[in-house]
Amino acid sequence: MAEPLPPTRPRIPGSGLAKGLAVTLRTMTKKTVTEQYPDVQPDLPPRTRGVIGLFEENCTVCMLCARECPDWCIYIDSHKETVPAATPGGRERSRNVLDRFAIDFALCMYCGICIEVCPFDALFWSPEFEYAETDIRDLTHERDKLREWMWTVPAPPALDPAAEEPKEIAAARKTAEKLAAQQEAQSPTEPHADEQARAAEQPTRPMGESKQQTDQPRQEGDA
């Protein structure tokens, strides 16, 4: 046998309307939080995924970003140039020169895979978001525009004081210390630069003349 339902309170007519009006009155008395965009720019988080900036100097045209992009929205063109040998008898080398780097933001889904796979830190996230266009074909931005967005990339956060020293900095510091030690070891054996300069300034004496003879002034009538 089913248990009887608990008795319900009688509903007062118009109670729901009164609750709604109470919420409206409380909201009207609060200070507004609406930001007057575009007069007031929003305060975006530092890791906002707005657009992708290109640091062209670091790009080696390895094509990793274009191959790993799931939307195939990155277009890269390049050509090879021959670099002459740095030393006589050396071998010439060839290098890739970037001709075009474009991203179609109409296809981009902002996954960030291209930034993660770049081995030379040529791509960065920028918080810039004001790049809307009236024509979808104008959303393909070339490398000049991507380079402009590069300067809007925020600085990376500071490292934890208790964190380990990066491997790159540690290797550079060890190399600098090794070079400094080698210079200190070679400095006692080499003559001082000041001594070399003073020796170069001293006049040389002809062979067969003593120091006293050269120091004495010549008199008139002397041969």
mmCIF file of N, CA and C in Angstrom, residues 44-48 125 127 154-155:
data_model
loop_
_atom_site.group_PDB
_atom_site.id
_atom_site.type_symbol
_atom_site.label_atom_id
_atom_site.label_comp_id
_atom_site.label_asym_id
_atom_site.label_seq_id
_atom_site.Cartn_x
_atom_site.Cartn_y
_atom_site.Cartn_z
ATOM 1 N N LEU A 44 42.057 41.121 -20.202
ATOM 2 C CA LEU A 44 42.106 39.714 -20.581
ATOM 3 C C LEU A 44 43.150 38.966 -19.771
ATOM 4 N N PRO A 45 42.951 37.668 -19.545
ATOM 5 C CA PRO A 45 43.975 36.865 -18.865
ATOM 6 C C PRO A 45 45.253 36.807 -19.686
ATOM 7 N N PRO A 46 46.395 36.590 -19.060
ATOM 8 C CA PRO A 46 47.670 36.600 -19.807
ATOM 9 C C PRO A 46 47.787 35.463 -20.817
ATOM 10 N N ARG A 47 47.063 34.366 -20.629
ATOM 11 C CA ARG A 47 47.164 33.221 -21.540
ATOM 12 C C ARG A 47 45.969 33.148 -22.484
ATOM 13 N N THR A 48 45.413 34.296 -22.821
ATOM 14 C CA THR A 48 44.278 34.328 -23.730
ATOM 15 C C THR A 48 44.701 33.876 -25.129
ATOM 16 N N TRP A 125 51.127 32.761 -28.785
ATOM 17 C CA TRP A 125 49.748 33.218 -28.617
ATOM 18 C C TRP A 125 49.742 34.693 -28.259
ATOM 19 N N PRO A 127 47.025 37.922 -27.168
ATOM 20 C CA PRO A 127 45.656 38.184 -26.705
ATOM 21 C C PRO A 127 44.850 39.087 -27.633
ATOM 22 N N PRO A 154 52.340 38.933 -24.556
ATOM 23 C CA PRO A 154 52.818 39.334 -23.225
ATOM 24 C C PRO A 154 54.093 38.595 -22.852
ATOM 25 N N ALA A 155 54.835 39.183 -21.944
ATOM 26 C CA ALA A 155 56.078 38.561 -21.475
ATOM 27 C C ALA A 155 55.762 37.299 -20.684
#
